[in-house]
CSV table of C-alpha atoms in Angstrom, one decimal:
chain,number,residue,atom,x,y,z
A,1,MET,CA,0.1,0.5,0.3
A,2,LEU,CA,2.9,2.9,0.7
A,3,THR,CA,4.6,1.6,-1.9
A,4,ARG,CA,1.7,2.8,-5.0
A,5,ILE,CA,1.2,5.3,-2.2
A,6,LEU,CA,4.8,6.6,-3.2
A,7,ARG,CA,6.0,5.6,-6.2
A,8,SER,CA,1.7,7.9,-7.0
A,9,VAL,CA,3.4,10.5,-5.4
A,10,CYS,CA,6.6,10.4,-6.8
A,11,LYS,CA,5.3,10.5,-10.8
A,12,VAL,CA,2.6,13.0,-10.4
A,13,ILE,CA,5.1,15.7,-8.6
A,14,PHE,CA,8.6,14.3,-9.6
A,15,ARG,CA,6.4,14.0,-13.3
A,16,VAL,CA,8.3,10.3,-13.5
A,17,THR,CA,8.8,8.8,-16.8
A,18,VAL,CA,10.7,5.5,-17.7
A,19,HIS,CA,12.3,4.2,-20.8
A,20,GLY,CA,13.6,0.9,-21.9
A,21,LEU,CA,11.0,-1.0,-19.3
A,22,GLU,CA,11.4,-3.8,-22.7
A,23,HIS,CA,15.5,-4.9,-22.0
A,24,VAL,CA,14.6,-6.1,-18.2
A,25,PRO,CA,14.9,-10.0,-18.7
A,26,GLU,CA,12.3,-12.0,-17.3
A,27,HIS,CA,15.7,-13.7,-15.3
A,28,ASN,CA,16.3,-13.0,-11.7
A,29,ARG,CA,20.4,-12.9,-10.5
A,30,LEU,CA,20.3,-9.1,-11.6
A,31,LEU,CA,23.0,-6.6,-11.1
A,32,ILE,CA,21.0,-3.6,-11.4
A,33,VAL,CA,23.5,-0.4,-12.5
A,34,ALA,CA,23.0,3.1,-11.8
A,35,ASN,CA,24.7,6.4,-12.0
A,36,HIS,CA,24.4,7.8,-8.5
A,37,GLU,CA,22.3,11.4,-9.1
A,38,SER,CA,21.0,12.1,-5.6
A,39,PHE,CA,19.6,10.9,-2.5
A,40,LEU,CA,16.4,10.0,-4.1
A,41,ASP,CA,17.5,7.5,-6.2
A,42,GLY,CA,17.6,3.6,-4.8
A,43,LEU,CA,13.9,4.8,-4.1
A,44,LEU,CA,13.8,6.2,-7.8
A,45,LEU,CA,14.6,2.0,-8.7
A,46,GLY,CA,12.8,0.4,-6.1
A,47,LEU,CA,9.4,2.0,-7.2
A,48,PHE,CA,9.5,2.4,-10.6
A,49,LEU,CA,11.8,-0.8,-12.1
A,50,PRO,CA,9.8,-4.2,-12.1
A,51,LYS,CA,12.2,-6.3,-10.5
A,52,ARG,CA,12.4,-6.7,-6.5
A,53,ALA,CA,16.2,-6.3,-5.1
A,54,THR,CA,18.4,-5.9,-2.7
A,55,PHE,CA,20.4,-2.3,-2.4
A,56,VAL,CA,23.7,-1.4,-2.1
A,57,VAL,CA,23.9,1.3,0.3
A,58,HIS,CA,27.3,2.9,1.3
A,59,THR,CA,27.2,3.0,5.6
A,60,GLY,CA,27.9,6.8,5.2
A,61,VAL,CA,24.3,7.4,4.2
A,62,LEU,CA,22.2,5.8,6.8
A,63,LYS,CA,23.6,9.1,8.1
A,64,ASN,CA,20.9,10.5,6.1
A,65,ARG,CA,17.1,10.2,8.6
A,66,ILE,CA,15.8,10.7,6.5
A,67,PHE,CA,16.7,7.7,3.7
A,68,ARG,CA,16.8,5.7,6.5
A,69,GLN,CA,13.2,5.5,6.3
A,70,PHE,CA,12.9,4.9,2.9
A,71,LEU,CA,15.3,1.7,3.6
A,72,ARG,CA,12.5,-0.1,5.6
A,73,LEU,CA,10.1,-0.5,2.2
A,74,THR,CA,13.3,-3.1,0.9
A,75,PRO,CA,15.5,-4.9,1.6
A,76,TYR,CA,19.4,-3.3,2.0
A,77,LEU,CA,22.7,-3.9,2.6
A,78,ALA,CA,25.7,-1.4,4.3
A,79,VAL,CA,28.8,-2.1,2.1
A,80,ASP,CA,32.4,0.4,1.7
A,81,PRO,CA,32.0,0.7,-1.6
A,82,THR,CA,35.9,0.5,-1.6
A,83,SER,CA,36.0,-2.3,0.6
A,84,PRO,CA,37.1,-5.5,-0.8
A,85,LEU,CA,35.3,-7.4,2.4
A,86,ALA,CA,32.8,-5.4,1.3
A,87,MET,CA,31.5,-7.3,-2.3
A,88,LYS,CA,31.8,-10.8,-1.2
A,89,GLN,CA,28.4,-10.3,0.5
A,90,VAL,CA,27.2,-9.5,-2.8
A,91,ILE,CA,28.5,-11.6,-4.3
A,92,ARG,CA,26.5,-14.9,-1.9
A,93,ARG,CA,23.3,-12.4,-3.1
A,94,LEU,CA,23.5,-13.3,-6.6
A,95,ASP,CA,24.8,-16.8,-5.8
A,96,LEU,CA,21.3,-16.9,-4.7
A,97,GLY,CA,19.9,-16.0,-6.9
A,98,GLU,CA,18.7,-12.3,-6.3
A,99,ASN,CA,18.6,-9.1,-8.0
A,100,VAL,CA,21.0,-6.4,-6.8
A,101,VAL,CA,21.1,-2.8,-7.5
A,102,ILE,CA,24.2,-1.5,-6.9
A,103,PHE,CA,26.0,2.6,-8.3
A,104,PRO,CA,29.1,1.9,-8.6
A,105,GLU,CA,30.0,5.8,-8.8
A,106,GLY,CA,29.5,5.2,-4.8
A,107,ARG,CA,28.7,8.5,-4.1
A,108,ILE,CA,26.3,11.5,-5.0
A,109,THR,CA,27.6,13.5,-7.8
A,110,LEU,CA,28.8,16.8,-6.8
A,111,THR,CA,29.4,17.6,-10.5
A,112,GLY,CA,26.1,15.4,-12.7
A,113,ASN,CA,29.1,14.0,-14.7
A,114,LEU,CA,30.1,10.8,-13.6
A,115,MET,CA,32.0,10.4,-10.6
A,116,LYS,CA,35.1,8.2,-9.8
A,117,VAL,CA,33.6,3.7,-10.8
A,118,TYR,CA,34.7,2.2,-8.2
A,119,ASP,CA,36.0,-1.9,-9.4
A,120,GLY,CA,34.6,-3.9,-6.5
A,121,PRO,CA,30.7,-3.8,-8.6
A,122,GLY,CA,32.8,-4.9,-12.5
A,123,PHE,CA,34.4,-7.5,-10.6
A,124,VAL,CA,30.9,-9.3,-9.3
A,125,ALA,CA,29.7,-9.2,-12.0
A,126,ALA,CA,32.8,-10.6,-13.4
A,127,LYS,CA,33.6,-13.3,-10.6
A,128,THR,CA,29.6,-14.4,-11.0
A,129,GLY,CA,28.8,-14.6,-14.7
A,130,ALA,CA,25.7,-12.2,-13.7
A,131,ARG,CA,23.5,-9.9,-16.5
A,132,ILE,CA,24.2,-6.5,-15.5
A,133,LEU,CA,21.7,-4.3,-16.4
A,134,PRO,CA,22.9,-0.6,-17.1
A,135,VAL,CA,19.7,2.4,-15.7
A,136,ARG,CA,20.6,5.6,-16.0
A,137,VAL,CA,18.6,8.4,-13.8
A,138,GLU,CA,18.1,11.4,-15.1
A,139,GLY,CA,16.9,14.4,-13.7
A,140,ALA,CA,17.6,14.1,-9.3
A,141,ALA,CA,20.9,15.9,-8.8
A,142,GLN,CA,18.5,19.0,-9.7
A,143,SER,CA,16.1,18.2,-6.6
A,144,TYR,CA,17.5,19.4,-2.8
A,145,PHE,CA,18.5,15.4,-2.7
A,146,GLY,CA,21.2,16.4,-4.7
A,147,ARG,CA,24.7,17.5,-3.7
A,148,LEU,CA,25.5,19.5,-6.3
A,149,SER,CA,27.8,22.8,-5.8
A,150,ASP,CA,24.8,25.9,-5.5
A,151,ALA,CA,27.4,26.5,-9.3
A,152,HIS,CA,24.6,24.4,-10.2
A,153,PRO,CA,20.3,25.5,-10.5
A,154,ARG,CA,17.9,23.5,-7.5
A,155,LYS,CA,14.5,22.7,-8.2
A,156,LEU,CA,11.9,21.9,-6.0
A,157,PHE,CA,10.6,19.2,-7.9
A,158,PRO,CA,12.5,18.7,-10.8
A,159,ARG,CA,11.7,16.6,-14.1
A,160,VAL,CA,13.0,12.8,-13.5
A,161,THR,CA,13.6,10.4,-16.5
A,162,LEU,CA,15.0,6.4,-15.9
A,163,THR,CA,15.8,5.0,-19.4
A,164,VAL,CA,16.6,1.2,-19.2
A,165,LEU,CA,19.2,-0.1,-21.2
A,166,PRO,CA,20.0,-4.2,-23.3
A,167,SER,CA,21.4,-5.8,-20.3
A,168,THR,CA,25.0,-6.5,-21.3
A,169,GLU,CA,28.1,-8.7,-19.3
A,170,ILE,CA,32.0,-8.3,-17.8
A,171,VAL,CA,33.0,-11.4,-19.3
A,172,ILE,CA,37.0,-11.5,-18.1
A,173,GLU,CA,39.4,-13.9,-20.6
A,174,ASP,CA,43.0,-15.5,-19.4
A,175,PRO,CA,45.1,-13.6,-22.4
A,176,SER,CA,47.1,-16.7,-25.0
A,177,ASN,CA,50.0,-17.9,-24.7
A,178,HIS,CA,50.8,-15.6,-20.9
A,179,PRO,CA,50.0,-16.2,-17.7
A,180,PRO,CA,47.0,-16.5,-15.7
A,181,LEU,CA,45.4,-13.1,-14.6
A,182,THR,CA,46.0,-12.1,-11.1
A,183,ALA,CA,43.1,-11.2,-8.8
A,184,ARG,CA,44.5,-8.0,-9.4
A,185,GLN,CA,44.9,-7.9,-12.1
A,186,LYS,CA,41.5,-9.0,-13.0
A,187,ARG,CA,39.8,-7.0,-10.4
A,188,ARG,CA,41.4,-4.0,-12.1
A,189,ILE,CA,39.7,-4.8,-16.1
A,190,ALA,CA,36.8,-5.8,-14.4
A,191,GLY,CA,36.9,-2.6,-13.4
A,192,GLU,CA,37.4,-0.8,-16.2
A,193,GLY,CA,35.2,-3.2,-18.5
A,194,MET,CA,32.2,-1.5,-15.5
A,195,ARG,CA,33.1,2.0,-16.2
A,196,GLY,CA,32.7,1.3,-20.0
A,197,VAL,CA,29.3,0.4,-19.4
A,198,MET,CA,28.7,2.9,-17.0
A,199,GLN,CA,30.1,5.3,-20.2
A,200,THR,CA,28.3,3.6,-22.5
A,201,MET,CA,25.0,3.6,-20.7
A,202,LEU,CA,25.2,7.7,-20.6
A,203,PHE,CA,25.8,8.0,-24.3
A,204,GLN,CA,23.0,5.9,-25.5
A,205,ALA,CA,20.5,6.9,-23.1
A,206,GLN,CA,20.9,10.7,-24.2
A,207,LYS,CA,20.1,9.7,-27.8
A,208,SER,CA,17.3,7.8,-26.9
């Protein structure tokens, strides 16, 4: 009931539109990745994506009282995205067949552009073989739930668009006629793969 009410409210005040729902696979065990524009992002994804998922949240955002209230609506996993051990918890959830939502940047954008993409989420995708479902969040950064600097104009209720892109994957193969890749090398390559996924997502969403 509360979820339906919040969905209706967000649809009205933020004029939320969702594109690309046809790209959402029927199967589960998805790693859903999105750019991080505001404290609203997790709530919006939970309300408007047709998949039940566990949300990976930075331990730091739990200090926000309003955000903690939103988390009561969905399963979540609080982790430090910079910690390799934290990603083991995410791998475990995917191995159990769950869908997992993660923000590879690990923090809300301060500029409106993509922030540093951590290697952990890419490593998770490569390690588990889970399909990656990219979702572009656009508009939420302009709200007062974002963290843009004063140089960027804010709006009380900006229009928000969610764009779902076709699913993809990160596959790492050991090079032929060379020694096998080390764990550190695989993690770095997977991180580069996830950065590519995020950059492609932003580019393709702008064209659609």
